[in-house]
Coordinates of C-alpha atoms and ligand atoms in Angstrom, one line a residue:
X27 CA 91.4 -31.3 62.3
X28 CA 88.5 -28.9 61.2
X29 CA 87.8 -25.9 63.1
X30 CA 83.9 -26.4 62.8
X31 CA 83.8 -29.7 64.7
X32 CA 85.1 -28.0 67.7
X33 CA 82.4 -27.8 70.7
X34 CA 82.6 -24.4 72.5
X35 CA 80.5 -23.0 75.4
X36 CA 79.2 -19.4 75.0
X37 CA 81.4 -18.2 77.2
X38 CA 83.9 -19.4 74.8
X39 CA 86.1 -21.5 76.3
X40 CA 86.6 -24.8 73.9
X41 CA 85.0 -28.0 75.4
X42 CA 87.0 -31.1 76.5
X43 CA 86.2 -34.5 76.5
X44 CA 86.3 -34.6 80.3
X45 CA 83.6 -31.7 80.3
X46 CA 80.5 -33.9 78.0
X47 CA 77.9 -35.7 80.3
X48 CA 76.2 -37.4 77.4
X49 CA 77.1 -38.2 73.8
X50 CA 75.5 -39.9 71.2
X51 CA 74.2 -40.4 67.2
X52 CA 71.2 -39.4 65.5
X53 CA 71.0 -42.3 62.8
X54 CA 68.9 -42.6 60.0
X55 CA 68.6 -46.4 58.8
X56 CA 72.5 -46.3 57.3
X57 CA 74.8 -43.8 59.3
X58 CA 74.9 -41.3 61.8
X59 CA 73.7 -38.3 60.6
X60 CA 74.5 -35.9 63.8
X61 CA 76.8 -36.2 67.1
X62 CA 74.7 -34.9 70.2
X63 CA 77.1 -33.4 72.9
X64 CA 75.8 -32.4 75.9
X65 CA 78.6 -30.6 78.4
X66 CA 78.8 -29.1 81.5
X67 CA 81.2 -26.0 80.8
X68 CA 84.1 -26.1 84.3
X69 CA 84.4 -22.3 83.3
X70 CA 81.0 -20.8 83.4
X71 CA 79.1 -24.1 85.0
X72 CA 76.6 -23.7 82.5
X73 CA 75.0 -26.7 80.8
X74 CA 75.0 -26.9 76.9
X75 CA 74.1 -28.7 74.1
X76 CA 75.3 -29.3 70.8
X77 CA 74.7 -30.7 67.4
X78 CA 77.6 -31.6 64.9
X79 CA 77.1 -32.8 61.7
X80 CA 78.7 -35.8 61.6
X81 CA 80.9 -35.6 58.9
X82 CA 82.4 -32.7 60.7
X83 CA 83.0 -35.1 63.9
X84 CA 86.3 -35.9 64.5
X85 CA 87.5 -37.7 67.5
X86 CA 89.7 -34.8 68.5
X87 CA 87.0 -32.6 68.6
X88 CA 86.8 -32.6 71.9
X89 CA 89.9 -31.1 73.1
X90 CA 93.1 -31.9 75.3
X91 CA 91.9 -35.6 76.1
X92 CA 94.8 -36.6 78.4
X93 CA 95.8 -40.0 77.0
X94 CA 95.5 -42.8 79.8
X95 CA 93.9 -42.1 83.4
X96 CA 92.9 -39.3 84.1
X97 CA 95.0 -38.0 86.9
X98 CA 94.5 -38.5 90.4
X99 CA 93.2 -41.8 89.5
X100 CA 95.9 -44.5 89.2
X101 CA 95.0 -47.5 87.7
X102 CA 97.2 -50.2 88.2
X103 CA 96.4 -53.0 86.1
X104 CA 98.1 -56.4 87.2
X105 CA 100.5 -57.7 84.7
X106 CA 99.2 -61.3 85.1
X107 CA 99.6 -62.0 81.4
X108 CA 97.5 -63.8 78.8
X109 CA 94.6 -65.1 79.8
X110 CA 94.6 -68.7 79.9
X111 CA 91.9 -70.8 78.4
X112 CA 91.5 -72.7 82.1
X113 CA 90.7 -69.3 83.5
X114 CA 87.9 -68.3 80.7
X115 CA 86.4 -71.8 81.6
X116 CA 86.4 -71.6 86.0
X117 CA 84.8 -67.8 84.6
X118 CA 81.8 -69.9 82.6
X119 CA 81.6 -72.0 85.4
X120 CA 80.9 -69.3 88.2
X121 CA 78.8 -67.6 85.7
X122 CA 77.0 -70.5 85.1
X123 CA 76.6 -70.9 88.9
X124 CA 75.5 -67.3 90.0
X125 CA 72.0 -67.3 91.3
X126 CA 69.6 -64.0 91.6
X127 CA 70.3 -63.8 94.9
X128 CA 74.1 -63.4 94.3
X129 CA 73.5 -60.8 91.7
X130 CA 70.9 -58.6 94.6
X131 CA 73.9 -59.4 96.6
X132 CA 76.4 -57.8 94.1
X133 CA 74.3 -54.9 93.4
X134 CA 73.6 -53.8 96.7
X135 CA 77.6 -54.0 97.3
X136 CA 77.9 -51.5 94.4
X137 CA 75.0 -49.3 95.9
Ligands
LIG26 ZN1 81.3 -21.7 79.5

């Protein structure tokens, strides 16, 4: 990993993945040109924004990324195994089926 493509607040404390609130690419018409990273630093609070040049990005720039959930959030997924093709088409069916009403429905369940 290269040293320049890590992120670190002014207070100096090395940013972690679970620290940025936004991330994205400046492109030009072929390739990204520059990684924007905005964080939150949990040491100092302060907000901060950076700019890497994207061949310096690497995806372990942003530091100690725990691999799975995060903890205190437990994800169980079901083991309910492959999905069968029966099951993709009762899916396009319901899709196929929703009304706007169902969707205002579904949003306001989320609000
Ligand atoms: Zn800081």
């Amino acid at each position: 990993m290269s040293a320049q493509s890590r992120i670190t607040c002014s207070c100096g404390r090395q940013i972690e993945g679970r620290e940025v609130l936004q991330q994205g690419y400046f492109m030009t018409a072929w390739r990204p040109v520059w990684v924007y990273v905005k964080y939150r630093c949990s040491r100092c609070r302060m907000l901060g924004e950076r700019l890497v040049d994207y061949t310096q990005w690497t995806d372990d720039a942003l530091s100690s990324e725990p691999a799975g959930p995060p903890a205190g959030l437990p994800i169980d997924l079901p083991s309910t195994g492959e999905i069968a093709d029966a099951e993709i088409a009762a899916f396009a069916d319901r899709l196929r089926s929703l009304r706007f009403a169902d969707l205002d429905q579904l949003a306001d369940s989320l609000a």
